[in-house]
Every structure is written in structure tokens, then in C-alpha cells.
């Protein structure tokens, strides 16, 4: 059938190598946790095949599945950063390095790519509107660092979380209430697109756990802008106490890497399929998986979604329901209904969808 069946008897990547010791990392970048939430199976495979062997905190800039898309996404973000946050040197360095490594087309194709991305940047700025653009230039921070938030594992050992943030309305983590990201896609952002900003919001809130407001609900509003100037930004809200944010980050870490009693959770439960009404049985699951979130997964030919990704055909409905509930419990984010509000007005939105 064209698939290399890793373990057709068990149907789970947790049994690909029974003698492999599960190693829990001591240092975790923010993008690692959001990549797990996007698809635990793909995340686990990347870990096992050592495809994610860098601690580069900027890796979340890139889409993980398709080379051209990830380069365009990185280029777009740097162009926006050059315009809003005085990051032009980084942009020029990226262009030169991309050309040197052969990542960017030469000649007319390279110029066309730059022109298209420049146009996309301009449309994103237009979608933001002049008042917000001015505000970001004047007072917002970009690439502020989350410095080594420390967590306790069950066996009394510790692990730390770190990384960088996107555009925030303050350079003081204690005062951040708004966060902005940009996307090269013009399609309506799904929950998957919010996950990097969601994990960053959790980290920002969790940093406040040692202060006087550890048990007081904190709220961060997220907006994702793209080049569709006919629509408003997609928005979401993360609202919880710092103590709760720490608990959720710990739960995501344990699900992603396991601990002394639990192996990593590695079923194929892509975030983009959590609300899919078309998944009725394991064959409809396979169809939705291959034409959707796995469309560009380069190693998909190695796995059969019916036998190799953690589900059993005869028990699929219950197993899928349990897996979806587990992942949704880790995603405590409210995606706002489409609105004409700007990001600093998201608190006025009344129509929401809890994920």
C-alpha cells in the first residue's frame, strides 16, 4: 500500500523502539511546546529522528512542513519587523544568507519573491491601520525574551522554559496585555495558527506567579494579521491566573516528553482537526489527515494513519474522543468570533468559541 508500517500490531509510535529510554529535556524553547500542540505525532517523530536538534529560539518563525512556505514566512516577518521595530539589519543579513545558501531564487524569480513579500507586508500594515502602526513603532516591544522560567518535575528535578516574544504592548512582562503575530497565509487562521502565541502568552502570565497577583486572573489578547485587507485581524484571548498558567505549561511538558511514570503522548491529533465534524471513523480520519494537516508532512509515506498513529480501528471513536479531550484540555484559549475590533478592543467581543 506504499506505507512502511512501523508497528502494525500496536499502531502507536510509543512502541516503535521499546528499549528507548525517554529523556526529558532540562531546557525547553517555547516553540517546542507549541509544535507539540500542533500535532503530537509529528512532534514525536521529529524528536525521535533528531530533526529538531537546535535550541534556536527563533525556530518558531518558520513553518515546519514546506521549505518554500517557511522561507516566505520568515522573510515576511522580518520585513514587518524592519518596518515596525527597526530590525532592517537582521532582514538584510537574512536575505544575504538565504542567497548564499541557495535558499532564495536568483534573478527575476528572486526579485519576484521579494516584491510579492513586500506587497504582503504592505497589506498587513494596511490591515493594522495607521493608528496601530504608529503605536507599535512608538511604544511596543519586539523580541523581548522569556528568561528561564523554572518548573519542578515529579521526581524533584527541574526544567526551564525560555524563548522570545513577538510584538507586545510593553517591554515589561508584568504589563503585557496584548500580543501581535503576522501570517503569510490569507486563509482564516485556525486554532493551530494561534498556538505559538498561546504558549508565549502562557509563559508571560506564568512569569507573574511569584508576585502578589499569583492568584489573580491575567488576560492577554492576541491578534494575527495577514495580507487580506478586506478582513480584520483574527483574535483570541488567554485569561487565567499565573498559577494556572504554570500548571498548564507543566501539563504540556509532561504530555510532550513524559515523566518517570508516563510516556510521551504521541497520537496523531492535529490541532486543525479537533473540531472537524467529518471524522466519523478511522477511514474518514485518514482521509481528513492526509488531505489536511499532513498534506506537506514529508514523512507521511512512512506511516499508515489506520495502523501506525496510535488508534485502533474498532475502538477509534472512543479513542479519538479521549485524545481530542486531552489536547483541548491543554489549549485554554478563547478564539473570538470575527469582529471589526482592533486588538486593543478584543475585550469588547462577546461572541467567542472556547477551544
C-alpha positions as a Markdown table, in Angstrom:
| # | Residue | x | y | z |
|---|---|---|---|---|
| 1 | Unk | 0.0 | 0.0 | 0.0 |
| 2 | Unk | 3.0 | 2.3 | -0.1 |
| 3 | Unk | 3.4 | 2.6 | 3.6 |
| 4 | Unk | 6.3 | 1.4 | 5.8 |
| 5 | Unk | 4.4 | 0.0 | 8.8 |
| 6 | Unk | 6.4 | 0.9 | 11.8 |
| 7 | Unk | 4.4 | -1.2 | 14.2 |
| 8 | Unk | 1.2 | -2.6 | 12.7 |
| 9 | Unk | 0.5 | -4.7 | 15.8 |
| 10 | Unk | 0.4 | -1.9 | 18.3 |
| 11 | Unk | -0.4 | 1.0 | 16.0 |
| 12 | Unk | 1.5 | 3.5 | 18.2 |
| 13 | Unk | 4.8 | 5.3 | 17.9 |
| 14 | Unk | 5.3 | 4.8 | 21.6 |
| 15 | Unk | 6.2 | 1.2 | 20.8 |
| 16 | Unk | 8.5 | 1.9 | 17.8 |
| 17 | Unk | 11.5 | 1.3 | 19.9 |
| 18 | Unk | 10.5 | -0.3 | 23.2 |
| 19 | Unk | 14.1 | -0.2 | 24.6 |
| 20 | Unk | 14.5 | 3.5 | 24.0 |
| 21 | Unk | 14.8 | 5.5 | 27.2 |
| 22 | Unk | 12.5 | 8.5 | 27.3 |
| 23 | Unk | 14.7 | 11.5 | 28.1 |
| 24 | Unk | 13.1 | 14.6 | 29.5 |
| 25 | Unk | 14.9 | 17.8 | 28.4 |
| 26 | Unk | 16.1 | 20.2 | 31.1 |
| 27 | Unk | 15.7 | 23.2 | 28.8 |
| 28 | Unk | 12.8 | 23.7 | 26.5 |
| 29 | Unk | 12.2 | 26.5 | 24.0 |
| 30 | Unk | 8.7 | 28.0 | 23.6 |
| 31 | Unk | 8.3 | 26.7 | 20.1 |
| 32 | Unk | 8.8 | 23.1 | 21.2 |
| 33 | Unk | 5.7 | 23.2 | 23.3 |
| 34 | Unk | 3.6 | 24.8 | 20.5 |
| 35 | Unk | 4.9 | 22.3 | 18.0 |
| 36 | Unk | 3.7 | 19.5 | 20.2 |
| 37 | Unk | 0.2 | 21.1 | 20.5 |
| 38 | Unk | 0.0 | 21.4 | 16.7 |
| 39 | Unk | 0.4 | 17.6 | 16.2 |
| 40 | Unk | 1.8 | 15.3 | 19.0 |
| 41 | Unk | 2.6 | 12.5 | 16.4 |
| 42 | Unk | 4.6 | 14.7 | 14.1 |
| 43 | Unk | 6.3 | 16.3 | 17.0 |
| 44 | Unk | 7.3 | 12.9 | 18.5 |
| 45 | Unk | 8.6 | 11.7 | 15.1 |
| 46 | Unk | 10.7 | 14.8 | 14.7 |
| 47 | Unk | 12.2 | 14.2 | 18.2 |
| 48 | Unk | 12.9 | 10.6 | 17.5 |
| 49 | Unk | 14.6 | 11.3 | 14.2 |
| 50 | Unk | 16.6 | 14.2 | 15.6 |
| 51 | Unk | 15.1 | 16.7 | 13.1 |
| 52 | Unk | 14.6 | 19.3 | 15.8 |
| 53 | Unk | 18.1 | 19.3 | 17.3 |
| 54 | Unk | 18.6 | 23.1 | 17.8 |
| 55 | Unk | 17.8 | 25.3 | 20.7 |
| 56 | Unk | 17.5 | 28.3 | 18.3 |
| 57 | Unk | 14.7 | 30.4 | 20.0 |
| 58 | Unk | 13.7 | 31.8 | 16.6 |
| 59 | Unk | 12.8 | 28.5 | 15.1 |
| 60 | Unk | 9.2 | 29.2 | 15.6 |
| 61 | Unk | 9.5 | 31.8 | 12.8 |
| 62 | Unk | 9.4 | 29.0 | 10.3 |
| 63 | Unk | 6.5 | 26.8 | 9.2 |
| 64 | Unk | 7.7 | 23.2 | 9.8 |
| 65 | Unk | 6.4 | 21.4 | 6.8 |
| 66 | Unk | 7.3 | 23.0 | 3.5 |
| 67 | Unk | 10.6 | 24.7 | 2.6 |
| 68 | Unk | 9.2 | 27.5 | 0.4 |
| 69 | Unk | 6.5 | 28.3 | 2.8 |
| 70 | Unk | 8.8 | 28.5 | 5.8 |
| 71 | Unk | 11.2 | 30.8 | 3.9 |
| 72 | Unk | 8.5 | 33.1 | 2.9 |
| 73 | Unk | 7.0 | 33.2 | 6.4 |
| 74 | Unk | 10.4 | 34.1 | 7.8 |
| 75 | Unk | 11.1 | 36.7 | 5.2 |
| 76 | Unk | 7.7 | 38.3 | 5.7 |
| 77 | Unk | 8.0 | 38.5 | 9.4 |
| 78 | Unk | 11.5 | 40.1 | 9.1 |
| 79 | Unk | 10.1 | 42.7 | 6.6 |
| 80 | Unk | 7.3 | 43.6 | 9.0 |
| 81 | Unk | 9.9 | 43.8 | 11.8 |
| 82 | Unk | 12.1 | 46.1 | 9.7 |
| 83 | Unk | 9.2 | 48.4 | 9.2 |
| 84 | Unk | 7.8 | 48.4 | 12.7 |
| 85 | Unk | 10.7 | 47.7 | 15.0 |
| 86 | Unk | 13.9 | 48.9 | 13.4 |
| 87 | Unk | 15.1 | 45.4 | 12.5 |
| 88 | Unk | 16.4 | 46.2 | 9.0 |
| 89 | Unk | 19.9 | 44.8 | 9.7 |
| 90 | Unk | 18.5 | 41.4 | 10.5 |
| 91 | Unk | 16.4 | 41.4 | 7.3 |
| 92 | Unk | 19.4 | 42.2 | 5.1 |
| 93 | Unk | 21.5 | 39.6 | 6.8 |
| 94 | Unk | 18.7 | 37.1 | 6.3 |
| 95 | Unk | 18.5 | 37.9 | 2.6 |
| 96 | Unk | 22.2 | 37.6 | 2.0 |
| 97 | Unk | 22.5 | 34.3 | 4.0 |
| 98 | Unk | 19.5 | 32.9 | 2.1 |
| 99 | Unk | 21.1 | 33.7 | -1.3 |
| 100 | Unk | 24.4 | 32.4 | -0.2 |
| 101 | Unk | 22.9 | 29.1 | 1.0 |
| 102 | Unk | 20.8 | 28.8 | -2.2 |
| 103 | Unk | 17.5 | 29.2 | -0.2 |
| 104 | Unk | 16.3 | 32.2 | -2.3 |
| 105 | Unk | 15.8 | 32.1 | -6.1 |
| 106 | Unk | 18.2 | 34.0 | -8.3 |
| 107 | Unk | 17.5 | 36.7 | -10.9 |
| 108 | Unk | 13.9 | 37.5 | -11.8 |
| 109 | Unk | 12.4 | 34.8 | -9.6 |
| 110 | Unk | 14.2 | 36.2 | -6.5 |
| 111 | Unk | 13.1 | 39.7 | -7.3 |
| 112 | Unk | 9.6 | 38.5 | -7.8 |
| 113 | Unk | 9.6 | 36.7 | -4.4 |
| 114 | Unk | 10.9 | 39.9 | -2.7 |
| 115 | Unk | 8.3 | 42.0 | -4.5 |
| 116 | Unk | 5.4 | 39.7 | -3.5 |
| 117 | Unk | 6.5 | 39.5 | 0.1 |
| 118 | Unk | 6.9 | 43.3 | 0.2 |
| 119 | Unk | 3.4 | 43.7 | -1.1 |
| 120 | Unk | 2.2 | 41.2 | 1.5 |
| 121 | Unk | 3.9 | 43.3 | 4.2 |
| 122 | Unk | 2.3 | 46.5 | 3.0 |
| 123 | Unk | -1.2 | 44.8 | 3.1 |
| 124 | Unk | -0.6 | 43.6 | 6.6 |
| 125 | Unk | 0.3 | 47.2 | 7.7 |
| 126 | Unk | -2.8 | 48.4 | 5.9 |
| 127 | Unk | -4.9 | 45.8 | 7.8 |
| 128 | Unk | -3.4 | 47.1 | 11.1 |
| 129 | Unk | -4.2 | 50.7 | 10.3 |
| 130 | Unk | -2.2 | 53.8 | 10.8 |
| 131 | Unk | -3.0 | 54.4 | 14.5 |
| 132 | Unk | -1.9 | 50.9 | 15.5 |
| 133 | Unk | 1.2 | 51.0 | 13.3 |
| 134 | Unk | 2.2 | 54.3 | 14.9 |
| 135 | Unk | 1.5 | 52.9 | 18.4 |
| 136 | Unk | 3.7 | 49.8 | 17.7 |
| 137 | Unk | 6.5 | 52.0 | 16.3 |
| 138 | Unk | 6.4 | 54.3 | 19.3 |
| 139 | Unk | 5.9 | 52.0 | 22.3 |
| 140 | Unk | 5.6 | 48.3 | 21.6 |
| 141 | Unk | 8.4 | 45.8 | 22.2 |
| 142 | Unk | 9.6 | 43.2 | 19.8 |
| 143 | Unk | 11.6 | 40.0 | 20.5 |
| 144 | Unk | 11.6 | 40.5 | 24.3 |
| 145 | Unk | 13.0 | 37.4 | 26.0 |
| 146 | Unk | 11.4 | 35.0 | 28.3 |
| 147 | Unk | 14.3 | 34.1 | 30.6 |
| 148 | Unk | 14.4 | 30.7 | 32.1 |
| 149 | Unk | 11.1 | 30.1 | 33.8 |
| 150 | Unk | 11.7 | 27.2 | 36.2 |
| 151 | Unk | 9.4 | 24.3 | 36.8 |
| 152 | Unk | 9.6 | 21.2 | 39.0 |
| 153 | Unk | 9.2 | 17.8 | 37.6 |
| 154 | Unk | 7.5 | 15.0 | 39.6 |
| 155 | Unk | 10.9 | 13.5 | 40.6 |
| 156 | Unk | 12.0 | 16.8 | 42.1 |
| 157 | Unk | 14.2 | 17.6 | 39.2 |
| 158 | Unk | 13.7 | 20.9 | 37.4 |
| 159 | Unk | 13.3 | 22.1 | 33.8 |
| 160 | Unk | 13.4 | 25.6 | 32.4 |
| 161 | Unk | 11.4 | 27.3 | 29.6 |
| 162 | Unk | 12.7 | 30.2 | 27.5 |
| 163 | Unk | 12.3 | 31.9 | 24.2 |
| 164 | Unk | 11.4 | 35.2 | 22.5 |
| 165 | Unk | 8.1 | 37.0 | 22.1 |
| 166 | Unk | 6.6 | 38.8 | 19.1 |
| 167 | Unk | 5.1 | 42.3 | 19.2 |
| 168 | Unk | 3.9 | 43.1 | 22.7 |
| 169 | Unk | 2.4 | 46.3 | 24.1 |
| 170 | Unk | 5.1 | 46.6 | 26.8 |
| 171 | Unk | 8.7 | 45.7 | 27.3 |
| 172 | Unk | 7.8 | 44.9 | 30.9 |
| 173 | Unk | 6.5 | 41.3 | 31.1 |
| 174 | Unk | 4.4 | 42.3 | 34.1 |
| 175 | Unk | 2.5 | 44.8 | 32.0 |
| 176 | Unk | 1.9 | 42.9 | 28.7 |
| 177 | Unk | -1.8 | 42.7 | 27.8 |
| 178 | Unk | -1.6 | 42.5 | 24.0 |
| 179 | Unk | 0.4 | 40.4 | 21.6 |
| 180 | Unk | 0.5 | 40.5 | 17.8 |
| 181 | Unk | 1.7 | 38.0 | 15.2 |
| 182 | Unk | 1.7 | 38.0 | 11.4 |
| 183 | Unk | 0.9 | 35.3 | 8.9 |
| 184 | Unk | 1.8 | 34.8 | 5.2 |
| 185 | Unk | -1.4 | 32.8 | 4.7 |
| 186 | Unk | -4.6 | 34.6 | 3.6 |
| 187 | Unk | -6.8 | 31.8 | 4.8 |
| 188 | Unk | -8.8 | 32.3 | 8.0 |
| 189 | Unk | -6.4 | 31.5 | 10.9 |
| 190 | Unk | -7.3 | 28.2 | 12.7 |
| 191 | Unk | -6.5 | 27.3 | 16.3 |
| 192 | Unk | -3.3 | 25.9 | 15.0 |
| 193 | Unk | -2.1 | 29.4 | 14.0 |
| 194 | Unk | -2.7 | 30.7 | 17.5 |
| 195 | Unk | -0.7 | 28.1 | 19.3 |
| 196 | Unk | 2.7 | 29.8 | 19.2 |
| 197 | Unk | 1.2 | 33.0 | 20.6 |
| 198 | Unk | -0.8 | 30.9 | 23.1 |
| 199 | Unk | 2.3 | 29.3 | 24.5 |
| 200 | Unk | 4.0 | 32.7 | 24.7 |
| 201 | Unk | 1.0 | 34.1 | 26.5 |
| 202 | Unk | 1.1 | 31.3 | 29.0 |
| 203 | Unk | 4.8 | 32.0 | 29.6 |
| 204 | Unk | 4.2 | 35.7 | 30.1 |
| 205 | Unk | 1.4 | 35.0 | 32.6 |
| 206 | Unk | 3.3 | 32.2 | 34.4 |
| 207 | Unk | 6.2 | 34.6 | 35.0 |
| 208 | Unk | 4.0 | 36.5 | 37.3 |
| 209 | Unk | 3.4 | 33.5 | 39.6 |
| 210 | Unk | 5.9 | 34.7 | 42.2 |
| 211 | Unk | 4.3 | 38.1 | 42.6 |
| 212 | Unk | 1.4 | 39.5 | 44.6 |
| 213 | Unk | -1.1 | 38.6 | 41.8 |
| 214 | Unk | -0.3 | 34.9 | 41.5 |
| 215 | Unk | -3.9 | 34.0 | 42.1 |
| 216 | Unk | -5.4 | 36.9 | 40.2 |
| 217 | Unk | -6.7 | 36.3 | 36.7 |
| 218 | Unk | -4.5 | 37.9 | 34.0 |
| 219 | Unk | -5.6 | 38.4 | 30.4 |
| 220 | Unk | -3.6 | 38.7 | 27.2 |
| 221 | Unk | -5.3 | 39.5 | 23.9 |
| 222 | Unk | -3.8 | 38.0 | 20.7 |
| 223 | Unk | -4.2 | 39.3 | 17.2 |
| 224 | Unk | -2.9 | 37.7 | 14.0 |
| 225 | Unk | -2.7 | 39.9 | 10.9 |
| 226 | Unk | -2.3 | 38.7 | 7.3 |
| 227 | Unk | -2.5 | 40.3 | 3.8 |
| 228 | Unk | -6.3 | 40.0 | 3.4 |
| 229 | Unk | -7.1 | 43.7 | 3.8 |
| 230 | Unk | -10.8 | 43.0 | 3.3 |
| 231 | Unk | -10.9 | 41.3 | 6.7 |
| 232 | Unk | -10.0 | 42.2 | 10.2 |
| 233 | Unk | -7.3 | 40.5 | 12.3 |
| 234 | Unk | -8.1 | 37.1 | 13.8 |
| 235 | Unk | -8.2 | 37.5 | 17.6 |
| 236 | Unk | -8.0 | 35.3 | 20.6 |
| 237 | Unk | -7.8 | 35.7 | 24.4 |
| 238 | Unk | -5.8 | 33.8 | 27.1 |
| 239 | Unk | -7.1 | 34.5 | 30.5 |
| 240 | Unk | -6.1 | 32.7 | 33.8 |
| 241 | Unk | -4.1 | 33.1 | 37.0 |
| 242 | Unk | -0.3 | 32.8 | 36.9 |
| 243 | Unk | -0.5 | 29.7 | 39.0 |
| 244 | Unk | -2.9 | 28.1 | 36.5 |
| 245 | Unk | -0.6 | 29.1 | 33.6 |
| 246 | Unk | 2.3 | 27.3 | 35.3 |
| 247 | Unk | 0.1 | 24.2 | 35.7 |
| 248 | Unk | -0.9 | 24.1 | 32.1 |
| 249 | Unk | 2.7 | 24.6 | 30.9 |
| 250 | Unk | 3.8 | 21.7 | 33.2 |
| 251 | Unk | 1.0 | 19.6 | 31.8 |
| 252 | Unk | 2.0 | 20.3 | 28.2 |
| 253 | Unk | 5.6 | 19.5 | 29.0 |
| 254 | Unk | 4.6 | 16.2 | 30.6 |
| 255 | Unk | 2.4 | 15.3 | 27.7 |
| 256 | Unk | 5.1 | 16.1 | 25.2 |
| 257 | Unk | 8.1 | 14.5 | 26.9 |
| 258 | Unk | 6.7 | 12.1 | 29.5 |
| 259 | Unk | 8.0 | 11.6 | 33.0 |
| 260 | Unk | 9.0 | 8.7 | 35.2 |
| 261 | Unk | 5.6 | 7.2 | 35.1 |
| 262 | Unk | 4.1 | 8.4 | 31.7 |
| 263 | Unk | 5.5 | 8.0 | 28.2 |
| 264 | Unk | 5.1 | 10.9 | 25.8 |
| 265 | Unk | 1.6 | 11.4 | 24.3 |
| 266 | Unk | 2.1 | 10.7 | 20.6 |
| 267 | Unk | -1.2 | 10.1 | 18.9 |
| 268 | Unk | -1.9 | 11.9 | 15.7 |
| 269 | Unk | -4.3 | 14.6 | 16.9 |
| 270 | Unk | -3.6 | 17.6 | 14.8 |
| 271 | Unk | -5.0 | 20.8 | 16.3 |
| 272 | Unk | -6.6 | 21.7 | 12.9 |
| 273 | Unk | -8.8 | 18.6 | 13.2 |
| 274 | Unk | -10.0 | 19.0 | 16.8 |
| 275 | Unk | -13.3 | 20.4 | 15.7 |
| 276 | Unk | -13.7 | 18.5 | 12.5 |
| 277 | Unk | -17.3 | 17.3 | 12.0 |
| 278 | Unk | -16.2 | 14.9 | 9.2 |
| 279 | Unk | -14.3 | 12.4 | 11.3 |
| 280 | Unk | -16.8 | 9.6 | 11.9 |
| 281 | Unk | -14.4 | 6.5 | 11.8 |
| 282 | Unk | -10.8 | 5.7 | 11.2 |
| 283 | Unk | -11.1 | 5.8 | 7.4 |
| 284 | Unk | -12.6 | 9.3 | 7.4 |
| 285 | Unk | -9.9 | 10.3 | 9.9 |
| 286 | Unk | -7.2 | 9.0 | 7.4 |
| 287 | Unk | -8.8 | 11.0 | 4.6 |
| 288 | Unk | -9.0 | 14.2 | 6.6 |
| 289 | Unk | -5.5 | 13.8 | 7.9 |
| 290 | Unk | -3.8 | 13.2 | 4.6 |
| 291 | Unk | -5.6 | 15.9 | 2.6 |
| 292 | Unk | -5.3 | 18.4 | 5.5 |
| 293 | Unk | -2.6 | 18.8 | 8.2 |
| 294 | Unk | -0.4 | 16.0 | 6.7 |
| 295 | Unk | -0.6 | 17.3 | 3.1 |
| 296 | Unk | 3.1 | 18.5 | 3.3 |
| 297 | Unk | 4.3 | 16.2 | 6.1 |
| 298 | Unk | 7.4 | 14.9 | 4.3 |
| 299 | Unk | 7.5 | 11.6 | 6.2 |
| 300 | Unk | 3.8 | 10.7 | 5.9 |
| 301 | Unk | 4.6 | 7.9 | 3.5 |
| 302 | Unk | 6.3 | 6.0 | 6.4 |
| 303 | Unk | 3.1 | 5.8 | 8.3 |
| 304 | Unk | -0.4 | 4.4 | 7.7 |
| 305 | Unk | -3.0 | 6.5 | 9.6 |
| 306 | Unk | -5.1 | 3.4 | 10.1 |
| 307 | Unk | -2.5 | 1.3 | 11.9 |
| 308 | Unk | 0.5 | 3.5 | 12.8 |
| 309 | Unk | -0.6 | 6.6 | 14.6 |
| 310 | Unk | -2.0 | 5.4 | 17.9 |
| 311 | Unk | -5.6 | 4.4 | 17.2 |
| 312 | Unk | -7.3 | 1.1 | 16.7 |
| 313 | Unk | -9.9 | 0.8 | 14.0 |
| 314 | Unk | -12.5 | -1.0 | 16.2 |
| 315 | Unk | -12.1 | 1.4 | 19.1 |
| 316 | Unk | -11.5 | 4.5 | 17.1 |
| 317 | Unk | -14.5 | 6.6 | 18.1 |
| 318 | Unk | -13.8 | 6.4 | 21.8 |
| 319 | Unk | -10.0 | 6.7 | 21.4 |
| 320 | Unk | -10.4 | 9.8 | 19.2 |
| 321 | Unk | -12.8 | 11.4 | 21.6 |
| 322 | Unk | -10.5 | 10.8 | 24.5 |
| 323 | Unk | -7.5 | 12.1 | 22.5 |
| 324 | Unk | -9.3 | 15.3 | 21.4 |
| 325 | Unk | -10.4 | 16.0 | 25.0 |
| 326 | Unk | -6.9 | 15.6 | 26.2 |
| 327 | Unk | -5.5 | 18.0 | 23.7 |
| 328 | Unk | -8.3 | 20.5 | 24.2 |
| 329 | Unk | -7.6 | 20.5 | 28.0 |
| 330 | Unk | -4.1 | 21.8 | 27.2 |
| 331 | Unk | -5.4 | 24.6 | 25.0 |
| 332 | Unk | -7.1 | 27.0 | 27.3 |
| 333 | Unk | -7.6 | 29.8 | 24.7 |
| 334 | Unk | -10.7 | 31.5 | 23.6 |
| 335 | Unk | -10.9 | 32.2 | 19.9 |
| 336 | Unk | -13.0 | 35.3 | 19.3 |
| 337 | Unk | -15.7 | 35.4 | 16.6 |
| 338 | Unk | -15.0 | 37.6 | 13.6 |
| 339 | Unk | -15.2 | 41.2 | 14.5 |
| 340 | Unk | -14.3 | 44.7 | 13.4 |
| 341 | Unk | -12.4 | 45.4 | 16.6 |
| 342 | Unk | -8.7 | 46.2 | 16.7 |
| 343 | Unk | -6.5 | 44.1 | 19.0 |
| 344 | Unk | -6.8 | 46.6 | 21.9 |
| 345 | Unk | -10.6 | 46.3 | 21.7 |
| 346 | Unk | -10.8 | 42.5 | 21.8 |
| 347 | Unk | -12.2 | 42.6 | 25.3 |
| 348 | Unk | -15.4 | 44.0 | 23.8 |
| 349 | Unk | -16.1 | 41.0 | 21.7 |
| 350 | Unk | -18.9 | 38.9 | 23.1 |
| 351 | Unk | -19.1 | 36.0 | 20.6 |
| 352 | Unk | -16.4 | 33.5 | 21.5 |
| 353 | Unk | -15.5 | 29.9 | 20.8 |
| 354 | Unk | -13.8 | 28.1 | 23.7 |
| 355 | Unk | -11.2 | 25.6 | 22.5 |
